[in-house]
């Protein structure tokens, strides 16, 4: 039969002992141990019960005062925009992107600017030798920046080195897939090694107040390689996107515990490295003097930044009996099928005997539902061979009923279009009642929009 278990709990610190003593061994207070008797327990319950024997936690309310975290502005405005103002002290940031997209170049530029501003910065490369990193810095014109370089893959060696003296303000690990922890078995790059190495580096960041940046490889579909738990462990996840054949690069925040995930940073790859793009709309608009069928300008919105992109459509009529093809670059193919179905079911336009190609100029990817009306305008223009006026833009969400619904931040989109010389806009009817910088033409449904495009009314 199980015996009742006795224990002695310190009334000062909560420490638990199975024998009485005059002085608590944890807080050194005298005569604070008080006997508490629990019910009969089995040996299994005594070993696995977690309701006692731990350290009492201090619980605070939501209304407790707390200071905003300190940030390290990198001096690169587009990077700071994506981060929400700069790196946060004691935070862990994971940045991923295709090979050769410019991850190491961007981080080296940020590390050099922080070092030139007087901060202590360490750059640890597991893929390149220190001389290779030094040559790249010299090519970028940053050879004199006081960045501490190292080529290592052992997490123990890295943390031992960083723990000597005052911790650096920023540590860049390039890349986490090359790191190795001797606490567990496995080759570098395996799931267990990536998880263990990242955990040790993140623990160092939290304890010493150092901002740690981890570079991650990506898989064939563009997602960050390694265990999914790695993205849950870090505070910020950045994705560096873009085609290597194109000049521009987009830095997008996927997760950010210290800021929003709706901001992007736009860069252009030049000989001197990655340069900031103050006006990204200039990258995605075709400079032309006359209208071309199937092209419409759409004011997309990334966070608080409007970006004007050109949507291009091509409709090719096929011989009877041939199977038409649908090809999309830079937009959702399922959404294109929906727009084609609404145009056919609600407006009487037939695309069943034609191939349809849709492209977002410049390699840009659009995820904004406000692009529905611009895509419909491009398809109608390509089918009817009637060009859209070159000084007009279009945006609005199309419902399955054919209704054109209003979208968020319409005034901000129109203001950006007006800055770049556009004078007219085709928008949902709900926007036409407000004073806007452009001449607006509002539409309640897609049928009236088609009539306008085809000159029926």
CSV table of C-alpha atoms in Angstrom, one decimal:
chain,number,residue,atom,x,y,z
A,1,UNK,CA,0.0,0.0,0.0
A,2,UNK,CA,1.4,3.4,-0.9
A,3,UNK,CA,2.4,5.7,2.0
A,4,UNK,CA,1.5,9.3,2.3
A,5,UNK,CA,4.4,11.5,1.0
A,6,UNK,CA,5.7,14.4,3.1
A,7,UNK,CA,7.5,17.3,1.8
A,8,UNK,CA,8.8,20.6,3.1
A,9,UNK,CA,8.2,23.8,1.1
A,10,UNK,CA,10.1,27.0,1.7
A,11,UNK,CA,7.6,29.8,2.2
A,12,UNK,CA,10.1,32.4,0.9
A,13,UNK,CA,11.3,30.9,-2.5
A,14,UNK,CA,9.0,27.9,-3.0
A,15,UNK,CA,11.9,25.4,-2.9
A,16,UNK,CA,10.8,21.8,-2.1
A,17,UNK,CA,12.8,19.4,0.2
A,18,UNK,CA,12.0,15.9,1.4
A,19,UNK,CA,13.7,16.5,4.8
A,20,UNK,CA,13.3,19.4,7.2
A,21,UNK,CA,16.2,21.7,7.8
A,22,UNK,CA,16.6,24.9,9.7
A,23,UNK,CA,17.9,26.9,6.7
A,24,UNK,CA,16.7,26.8,3.1
A,25,UNK,CA,19.5,25.6,0.8
A,26,UNK,CA,18.2,27.8,-2.1
A,27,UNK,CA,17.5,31.2,-0.6
A,28,UNK,CA,19.4,30.8,2.7
A,29,UNK,CA,16.4,31.9,4.8
A,30,UNK,CA,16.0,30.5,8.3
A,31,UNK,CA,12.9,28.6,9.6
A,32,UNK,CA,10.9,28.9,6.4
A,33,UNK,CA,10.4,25.2,5.6
A,34,UNK,CA,6.8,24.2,6.4
A,35,UNK,CA,5.6,20.6,6.1
A,36,UNK,CA,3.0,19.8,3.5
A,37,UNK,CA,1.4,16.4,3.3
A,38,UNK,CA,0.1,15.0,0.0
A,39,UNK,CA,-2.1,12.1,-0.6
A,40,UNK,CA,-0.8,8.6,-1.1
A,41,UNK,CA,1.2,8.3,-4.3
A,42,UNK,CA,2.6,5.4,-6.2
A,43,UNK,CA,6.3,5.4,-7.3
A,44,UNK,CA,5.2,6.1,-10.9
A,45,UNK,CA,3.1,9.1,-9.9
A,46,UNK,CA,5.9,10.4,-7.7
A,47,UNK,CA,8.3,10.3,-10.7
A,48,UNK,CA,6.0,11.7,-13.4
A,49,UNK,CA,3.9,14.3,-11.5
A,50,UNK,CA,4.9,17.8,-12.7
A,51,UNK,CA,2.6,19.8,-10.4
A,52,UNK,CA,5.3,20.3,-7.8
A,53,UNK,CA,9.0,20.6,-7.4
A,54,UNK,CA,9.4,23.4,-10.0
A,55,UNK,CA,10.3,27.0,-9.7
A,56,UNK,CA,7.4,29.4,-9.1
A,57,UNK,CA,6.9,31.8,-12.0
A,58,UNK,CA,6.2,35.5,-11.7
A,59,UNK,CA,2.9,36.2,-13.5
A,60,UNK,CA,2.3,39.7,-14.9
A,61,UNK,CA,-0.7,41.4,-16.4
A,62,UNK,CA,-1.2,42.6,-19.9
A,63,UNK,CA,-1.3,46.2,-18.7
A,64,UNK,CA,2.2,46.1,-17.3
A,65,UNK,CA,4.5,48.8,-18.6
A,66,UNK,CA,7.1,47.6,-21.2
A,67,UNK,CA,9.6,49.5,-23.3
A,68,UNK,CA,9.8,49.1,-27.0
A,69,UNK,CA,12.7,47.0,-28.2
A,70,UNK,CA,15.8,48.8,-29.3
A,71,UNK,CA,16.6,48.5,-33.0
A,72,UNK,CA,19.8,48.6,-35.1
A,73,UNK,CA,19.1,50.6,-38.3
A,74,UNK,CA,21.3,49.1,-41.0
A,75,UNK,CA,21.5,52.3,-43.1
A,76,UNK,CA,19.8,50.4,-46.0
A,77,UNK,CA,16.3,51.9,-46.1
A,78,UNK,CA,14.7,49.0,-48.1
A,79,UNK,CA,16.1,46.4,-45.7
A,80,UNK,CA,14.9,48.5,-42.7
A,81,UNK,CA,11.5,48.8,-44.2
A,82,UNK,CA,11.1,45.0,-44.5
A,83,UNK,CA,12.4,44.5,-41.0
A,84,UNK,CA,10.1,47.1,-39.5
A,85,UNK,CA,12.9,49.6,-38.7
A,86,UNK,CA,16.0,47.6,-38.3
A,87,UNK,CA,17.4,44.6,-36.5
A,88,UNK,CA,16.1,44.1,-32.9
A,89,UNK,CA,18.6,43.5,-30.2
A,90,UNK,CA,18.5,39.9,-29.0
A,91,UNK,CA,16.4,38.8,-32.0
A,92,UNK,CA,17.0,35.9,-34.5
A,93,UNK,CA,16.3,36.5,-38.2
A,94,UNK,CA,16.2,33.9,-40.9
A,95,UNK,CA,16.7,35.0,-44.5
A,96,UNK,CA,16.2,32.6,-47.4
A,97,UNK,CA,16.4,32.8,-51.2
A,98,UNK,CA,17.6,31.0,-54.4
A,99,UNK,CA,21.3,30.5,-54.8
A,100,UNK,CA,23.0,33.6,-56.3
A,101,UNK,CA,20.0,35.9,-55.6
A,102,UNK,CA,22.2,38.2,-53.4
A,103,UNK,CA,21.6,37.1,-49.8
A,104,UNK,CA,25.3,37.2,-48.8
A,105,UNK,CA,25.8,40.4,-50.7
A,106,UNK,CA,22.9,42.2,-49.0
A,107,UNK,CA,24.0,41.0,-45.5
A,108,UNK,CA,27.6,41.9,-46.1
A,109,UNK,CA,26.5,45.4,-47.2
A,110,UNK,CA,24.4,45.7,-44.0
A,111,UNK,CA,27.1,44.4,-41.8
A,112,UNK,CA,29.6,46.8,-43.3
A,113,UNK,CA,27.3,49.8,-42.8
A,114,UNK,CA,26.7,48.9,-39.2
A,115,UNK,CA,30.4,48.4,-38.5
A,116,UNK,CA,31.2,51.8,-40.1
A,117,UNK,CA,28.5,53.3,-37.8
A,118,UNK,CA,30.5,52.1,-34.8
A,119,UNK,CA,28.8,48.8,-34.0
A,120,UNK,CA,30.6,45.6,-33.4
A,121,UNK,CA,29.7,43.1,-36.2
A,122,UNK,CA,30.8,39.5,-36.8
A,123,UNK,CA,30.4,37.7,-40.1
A,124,UNK,CA,30.8,33.9,-39.9
A,125,UNK,CA,30.9,32.0,-43.2
A,126,UNK,CA,30.5,28.3,-43.4
A,127,UNK,CA,30.5,28.1,-47.2
A,128,UNK,CA,33.4,30.5,-48.2
A,129,UNK,CA,36.8,31.2,-46.9
A,130,UNK,CA,37.5,34.5,-45.1
A,131,UNK,CA,39.6,35.7,-48.1
A,132,UNK,CA,36.6,35.1,-50.4
A,133,UNK,CA,34.4,37.3,-48.3
A,134,UNK,CA,37.1,39.9,-48.1
A,135,UNK,CA,37.4,40.0,-51.9
A,136,UNK,CA,33.7,40.4,-52.3
A,137,UNK,CA,33.7,43.3,-49.8
A,138,UNK,CA,36.6,44.9,-51.7
A,139,UNK,CA,34.6,44.6,-54.9
A,140,UNK,CA,31.6,46.3,-53.3
A,141,UNK,CA,33.8,49.1,-52.1
A,142,UNK,CA,33.5,48.0,-48.4
A,143,UNK,CA,37.1,46.7,-47.9
A,144,UNK,CA,37.8,49.2,-45.1
A,145,UNK,CA,34.7,48.3,-43.0
A,146,UNK,CA,35.8,46.9,-39.5
A,147,UNK,CA,33.8,43.7,-39.8
A,148,UNK,CA,35.2,40.7,-38.0
A,149,UNK,CA,35.4,37.8,-40.4
A,150,UNK,CA,35.6,34.0,-39.6
A,151,UNK,CA,35.3,30.8,-41.6
A,152,UNK,CA,33.9,28.1,-39.3
A,153,UNK,CA,31.3,25.4,-39.1
A,154,UNK,CA,31.5,24.4,-35.4
A,155,UNK,CA,28.8,26.0,-33.3
A,156,UNK,CA,30.9,25.4,-30.2
A,157,UNK,CA,33.9,27.2,-31.6
A,158,UNK,CA,31.7,30.1,-32.8
A,159,UNK,CA,30.0,30.6,-29.5
A,160,UNK,CA,33.2,30.3,-27.5
A,161,UNK,CA,34.8,33.0,-29.7
A,162,UNK,CA,31.8,35.3,-29.5
A,163,UNK,CA,31.5,34.9,-25.7
A,164,UNK,CA,35.0,36.4,-25.1
A,165,UNK,CA,34.6,40.0,-24.1
A,166,UNK,CA,31.6,42.1,-24.9
A,167,UNK,CA,29.1,40.4,-27.4
A,168,UNK,CA,28.8,41.9,-30.9
A,169,UNK,CA,25.8,43.8,-31.8
A,170,UNK,CA,25.2,41.7,-35.0
A,171,UNK,CA,26.2,38.2,-35.9
A,172,UNK,CA,25.7,36.9,-39.5
A,173,UNK,CA,25.8,33.1,-39.9
A,174,UNK,CA,26.1,32.1,-43.6
A,175,UNK,CA,24.6,29.5,-43.7
A,176,UNK,CA,22.8,27.6,-41.0
A,177,UNK,CA,22.9,24.4,-43.2
A,178,UNK,CA,26.7,24.3,-42.9
A,179,UNK,CA,26.8,24.6,-39.0
A,180,UNK,CA,27.6,21.6,-36.9
A,181,UNK,CA,26.9,20.9,-33.2
A,182,UNK,CA,29.0,18.2,-31.4
A,183,UNK,CA,26.2,17.6,-28.9
A,184,UNK,CA,24.3,15.3,-31.3
A,185,UNK,CA,25.3,12.9,-34.1
A,186,UNK,CA,24.7,13.7,-37.7
A,187,UNK,CA,26.3,15.4,-40.6
A,188,UNK,CA,25.8,19.2,-41.2
A,189,UNK,CA,22.6,20.0,-43.0
A,190,UNK,CA,20.6,17.2,-41.5
A,191,UNK,CA,17.3,18.1,-39.8
A,192,UNK,CA,18.7,17.4,-36.3
A,193,UNK,CA,21.9,19.4,-36.9
A,194,UNK,CA,20.1,22.4,-38.3
A,195,UNK,CA,17.6,22.4,-35.4
A,196,UNK,CA,20.3,22.0,-32.7
A,197,UNK,CA,22.7,24.5,-34.2
A,198,UNK,CA,19.9,27.1,-34.6
A,199,UNK,CA,18.7,26.5,-31.0
A,200,UNK,CA,22.2,27.2,-29.6
A,201,UNK,CA,22.7,30.3,-31.7
A,202,UNK,CA,19.2,31.7,-30.8
A,203,UNK,CA,19.9,31.0,-27.1
A,204,UNK,CA,23.1,33.0,-27.4
A,205,UNK,CA,21.1,35.9,-29.0
A,206,UNK,CA,18.5,36.0,-26.2
A,207,UNK,CA,21.0,35.7,-23.4
A,208,UNK,CA,23.6,38.2,-24.7
A,209,UNK,CA,21.3,40.7,-26.5
A,210,UNK,CA,23.0,40.1,-29.9
A,211,UNK,CA,21.0,40.3,-33.2
A,212,UNK,CA,21.7,37.0,-35.0
A,213,UNK,CA,21.0,36.6,-38.7
A,214,UNK,CA,20.8,33.1,-40.2
A,215,UNK,CA,21.0,32.4,-43.9
A,216,UNK,CA,19.0,29.5,-45.0
A,217,UNK,CA,19.0,27.4,-48.2
A,218,UNK,CA,15.7,26.9,-50.2
A,219,UNK,CA,14.1,23.9,-51.8
A,220,UNK,CA,13.1,23.6,-55.5
A,221,UNK,CA,9.7,25.1,-54.8
A,222,UNK,CA,11.3,28.2,-53.1
A,223,UNK,CA,10.5,27.4,-49.5
A,224,UNK,CA,13.2,27.5,-46.8
A,225,UNK,CA,15.0,24.1,-46.5
A,226,UNK,CA,15.3,22.2,-43.3
A,227,UNK,CA,12.8,21.5,-40.5
A,228,UNK,CA,9.7,23.7,-40.5
A,229,UNK,CA,10.3,24.2,-36.8
A,230,UNK,CA,13.2,26.4,-37.7
A,231,UNK,CA,10.8,29.1,-38.9
A,232,UNK,CA,8.9,28.9,-35.6
A,233,UNK,CA,12.1,29.3,-33.6
A,234,UNK,CA,13.3,32.6,-35.1
A,235,UNK,CA,11.6,36.0,-34.6
A,236,UNK,CA,11.7,37.1,-38.3
A,237,UNK,CA,11.7,35.3,-41.6
A,238,UNK,CA,12.7,37.1,-44.7
A,239,UNK,CA,12.3,35.8,-48.3
A,240,UNK,CA,14.6,37.2,-51.0
A,241,UNK,CA,12.8,36.8,-54.3
A,242,UNK,CA,13.5,37.6,-57.9
A,243,UNK,CA,14.7,36.0,-61.1
A,244,UNK,CA,18.4,35.9,-61.7
A,245,UNK,CA,17.8,37.0,-65.3
A,246,UNK,CA,16.1,40.1,-64.1
A,247,UNK,CA,17.7,43.1,-62.5
A,248,UNK,CA,15.4,43.6,-59.5
A,249,UNK,CA,15.1,41.8,-56.2
A,250,UNK,CA,12.3,41.9,-53.6
A,251,UNK,CA,12.9,41.3,-49.9
A,252,UNK,CA,9.6,40.2,-48.3
A,253,UNK,CA,8.9,39.6,-44.6
A,254,UNK,CA,7.0,36.3,-44.1
A,255,UNK,CA,7.0,36.4,-40.3
A,256,UNK,CA,7.9,39.3,-38.0
A,257,UNK,CA,7.3,39.3,-34.3
A,258,UNK,CA,8.5,42.9,-34.0
A,259,UNK,CA,6.7,44.4,-37.0
A,260,UNK,CA,4.3,43.9,-39.9
A,261,UNK,CA,4.6,41.3,-42.7
A,262,UNK,CA,3.1,43.5,-45.3
A,263,UNK,CA,6.1,45.5,-46.3
A,264,UNK,CA,8.7,44.8,-49.0
A,265,UNK,CA,12.1,46.2,-49.9
A,266,UNK,CA,13.0,46.5,-53.6
A,267,UNK,CA,16.7,46.3,-54.8
A,268,UNK,CA,18.4,46.3,-58.1
A,269,UNK,CA,21.5,44.2,-58.7
A,270,UNK,CA,24.3,46.4,-60.1
A,271,UNK,CA,28.1,46.0,-60.5
A,272,UNK,CA,28.6,47.7,-57.2
A,273,UNK,CA,26.2,45.4,-55.4
A,274,UNK,CA,22.6,45.7,-54.4
A,275,UNK,CA,21.2,49.2,-54.7
A,276,UNK,CA,18.0,50.5,-53.3
A,277,UNK,CA,15.1,51.3,-55.7
A,278,UNK,CA,13.2,54.4,-54.5
A,279,UNK,CA,10.6,54.2,-57.3
A,280,UNK,CA,10.0,50.5,-58.0
A,281,UNK,CA,7.2,51.3,-60.5
A,282,UNK,CA,9.8,52.4,-63.0
A,283,UNK,CA,11.1,48.8,-63.1
A,284,UNK,CA,7.8,47.3,-64.1
A,285,UNK,CA,6.3,49.7,-66.6
A,286,UNK,CA,7.0,49.6,-70.3
A,287,UNK,CA,7.9,53.0,-71.8
A,288,UNK,CA,5.7,53.4,-74.9
A,289,UNK,CA,4.1,56.3,-76.8
A,290,UNK,CA,1.0,54.5,-78.1
A,291,UNK,CA,-1.5,51.9,-76.8
A,292,UNK,CA,-0.9,48.2,-77.3
A,293,UNK,CA,-3.7,45.7,-77.2
A,294,UNK,CA,-3.8,43.4,-74.1
A,295,UNK,CA,-1.8,45.7,-71.8
A,296,UNK,CA,-3.2,47.4,-68.7
A,297,UNK,CA,-1.4,49.2,-65.9
A,298,UNK,CA,-2.4,48.0,-62.4
A,299,UNK,CA,-1.5,49.9,-59.1
A,300,UNK,CA,-0.6,47.0,-56.8
A,301,UNK,CA,-0.1,47.5,-53.1
A,302,UNK,CA,2.6,45.9,-51.0
A,303,UNK,CA,2.1,46.9,-47.4
A,304,UNK,CA,1.9,50.7,-47.5
A,305,UNK,CA,3.8,51.0,-50.8
A,306,UNK,CA,2.0,51.2,-54.1
A,307,UNK,CA,3.8,49.7,-57.1
A,308,UNK,CA,2.5,50.1,-60.6
A,309,UNK,CA,2.9,47.0,-62.8
A,310,UNK,CA,1.9,46.2,-66.3
A,311,UNK,CA,-0.4,43.3,-66.9
A,312,UNK,CA,-0.1,41.8,-70.4
A,313,UNK,CA,-2.6,39.4,-72.1
A,314,UNK,CA,-2.5,37.6,-75.4
A,315,UNK,CA,-5.4,35.8,-76.9
A,316,UNK,CA,-4.7,33.5,-79.9
A,317,UNK,CA,-7.6,32.0,-81.8
A,318,UNK,CA,-7.3,28.3,-82.7
A,319,UNK,CA,-8.7,26.1,-85.4
A,320,UNK,CA,-11.9,24.2,-84.5
A,321,UNK,CA,-11.3,21.2,-82.4
A,322,UNK,CA,-7.9,22.2,-81.0
A,323,UNK,CA,-7.4,22.2,-77.2
A,324,UNK,CA,-6.7,25.7,-76.0
A,325,UNK,CA,-3.9,26.4,-73.6
A,326,UNK,CA,-3.8,28.7,-70.5
A,327,UNK,CA,-0.4,30.0,-69.4
A,328,UNK,CA,0.2,32.4,-66.5
A,329,UNK,CA,3.4,34.0,-65.3
A,330,UNK,CA,3.3,36.1,-62.2
A,331,UNK,CA,-0.3,35.5,-61.2
A,332,UNK,CA,-2.6,32.8,-59.9
A,333,UNK,CA,-3.7,30.4,-62.6
A,334,UNK,CA,-6.8,29.5,-60.7
A,335,UNK,CA,-7.8,33.1,-60.5
A,336,UNK,CA,-7.3,33.5,-64.2
A,337,UNK,CA,-9.7,30.6,-64.8
A,338,UNK,CA,-12.3,32.3,-62.6
A,339,UNK,CA,-12.0,35.6,-64.5
A,340,UNK,CA,-12.4,33.8,-67.8
A,341,UNK,CA,-15.5,31.9,-66.4
A,342,UNK,CA,-17.1,35.1,-65.2
A,343,UNK,CA,-16.5,36.8,-68.5
A,344,UNK,CA,-18.1,34.0,-70.4
A,345,UNK,CA,-21.0,33.3,-68.0
A,346,UNK,CA,-21.9,36.9,-67.1
A,347,UNK,CA,-20.8,38.9,-70.1
A,348,UNK,CA,-21.1,36.6,-73.1
A,349,UNK,CA,-17.4,36.7,-74.1
A,350,UNK,CA,-16.1,33.3,-75.4
A,351,UNK,CA,-12.5,32.2,-74.8
A,352,UNK,CA,-13.2,28.5,-75.3
A,353,UNK,CA,-11.7,28.4,-78.8
A,354,UNK,CA,-8.7,30.6,-78.0
A,355,UNK,CA,-5.4,30.2,-76.2
A,356,UNK,CA,-4.9,32.7,-73.3
A,357,UNK,CA,-1.5,33.9,-72.1
A,358,UNK,CA,-1.1,36.2,-69.1
A,359,UNK,CA,2.1,37.8,-68.0
A,360,UNK,CA,3.1,40.4,-65.3
A,361,UNK,CA,5.9,42.5,-66.9
A,362,UNK,CA,9.3,42.5,-65.2
A,363,UNK,CA,9.0,39.2,-63.5
A,364,UNK,CA,6.9,40.7,-60.7
A,365,UNK,CA,4.5,38.4,-58.8
A,366,UNK,CA,1.0,39.8,-58.0
A,367,UNK,CA,-1.1,38.4,-55.1
A,368,UNK,CA,-3.4,41.4,-54.7
A,369,UNK,CA,-7.1,40.5,-55.4
A,370,UNK,CA,-7.5,44.0,-56.7
A,371,UNK,CA,-5.8,42.9,-59.9
A,372,UNK,CA,-9.0,41.2,-61.1
A,373,UNK,CA,-10.4,44.1,-63.0
A,374,UNK,CA,-7.0,44.9,-64.6
A,375,UNK,CA,-6.7,41.3,-65.8
A,376,UNK,CA,-10.2,41.4,-67.2
A,377,UNK,CA,-9.4,44.6,-69.0
A,378,UNK,CA,-6.3,43.1,-70.5
A,379,UNK,CA,-8.2,40.0,-71.7
A,380,UNK,CA,-11.1,42.0,-73.2
A,381,UNK,CA,-8.5,44.3,-74.9
A,382,UNK,CA,-6.6,41.3,-76.3
A,383,UNK,CA,-9.8,39.5,-77.5
A,384,UNK,CA,-11.4,42.6,-79.1
A,385,UNK,CA,-8.0,44.1,-80.3
A,386,UNK,CA,-9.0,47.4,-78.8
A,387,UNK,CA,-6.1,49.0,-76.9
A,388,UNK,CA,-6.6,50.6,-73.4
A,389,UNK,CA,-5.7,54.2,-73.1
A,390,UNK,CA,-2.1,54.6,-72.1
A,391,UNK,CA,-2.9,57.2,-69.5
A,392,UNK,CA,-5.3,55.0,-67.5
A,393,UNK,CA,-5.1,52.4,-64.8
A,394,UNK,CA,-7.6,49.8,-63.6
A,395,UNK,CA,-8.1,48.0,-60.3
A,396,UNK,CA,-11.0,46.2,-58.5
A,397,UNK,CA,-12.1,42.8,-57.3
A,398,UNK,CA,-14.4,40.7,-59.4
A,399,UNK,CA,-17.0,38.5,-57.7
A,400,UNK,CA,-18.4,35.3,-59.2
A,401,UNK,CA,-21.7,37.2,-59.6
A,402,UNK,CA,-20.0,39.7,-61.9
A,403,UNK,CA,-20.1,42.4,-59.3
A,404,UNK,CA,-17.0,44.7,-59.1
A,405,UNK,CA,-16.2,45.1,-55.4
A,406,UNK,CA,-14.2,47.9,-53.8
A,407,UNK,CA,-10.6,47.2,-52.5
A,408,UNK,CA,-8.5,48.6,-49.7
A,409,UNK,CA,-6.5,51.8,-50.0
A,410,UNK,CA,-8.0,53.0,-53.3
A,411,UNK,CA,-6.9,56.5,-52.7
A,412,UNK,CA,-3.3,55.5,-52.1
A,413,UNK,CA,-3.2,53.6,-55.4
A,414,UNK,CA,-4.7,56.6,-57.3
A,415,UNK,CA,-2.3,59.0,-55.7
A,416,UNK,CA,0.7,56.9,-56.9
A,417,UNK,CA,-0.7,56.6,-60.4
A,418,UNK,CA,-1.2,60.4,-60.5
A,419,UNK,CA,2.5,60.9,-59.5
A,420,UNK,CA,3.6,58.9,-62.5
A,421,UNK,CA,1.5,60.9,-65.0
A,422,UNK,CA,-1.6,58.8,-65.3
A,423,UNK,CA,-4.8,60.8,-65.7
A,424,UNK,CA,-7.7,58.3,-65.7
A,425,UNK,CA,-8.7,55.2,-63.8
A,426,UNK,CA,-11.3,52.4,-64.1
A,427,UNK,CA,-12.4,51.6,-60.6
A,428,UNK,CA,-15.3,50.2,-58.6
A,429,UNK,CA,-18.3,52.5,-58.4
A,430,UNK,CA,-17.9,53.0,-54.7
A,431,UNK,CA,-14.8,55.1,-55.2
A,432,UNK,CA,-16.3,57.6,-57.6
A,433,UNK,CA,-18.1,59.6,-54.9
A,434,UNK,CA,-14.9,60.9,-53.4
A,435,UNK,CA,-12.5,63.6,-54.6
A,436,UNK,CA,-9.5,61.9,-56.3
A,437,UNK,CA,-6.5,63.1,-58.2
A,438,UNK,CA,-7.5,61.2,-61.3
A,439,UNK,CA,-10.6,61.2,-63.5
A,440,UNK,CA,-12.5,58.1,-62.4
A,441,UNK,CA,-14.9,55.9,-64.3
A,442,UNK,CA,-16.8,53.6,-61.9
A,443,UNK,CA,-18.4,50.3,-62.6
A,444,UNK,CA,-20.9,48.3,-60.5
A,445,UNK,CA,-20.6,45.0,-62.5
A,446,UNK,CA,-18.4,43.4,-65.1
A,447,UNK,CA,-21.1,43.6,-67.8
A,448,UNK,CA,-21.1,47.4,-67.8
A,449,UNK,CA,-17.3,47.3,-67.8
A,450,UNK,CA,-17.3,45.1,-70.9
A,451,UNK,CA,-19.7,47.5,-72.6
A,452,UNK,CA,-17.4,50.4,-71.8
A,453,UNK,CA,-14.3,48.5,-73.1
A,454,UNK,CA,-16.1,47.6,-76.4
A,455,UNK,CA,-17.6,51.1,-76.9
A,456,UNK,CA,-21.2,49.9,-76.6
A,457,UNK,CA,-22.4,52.6,-74.3
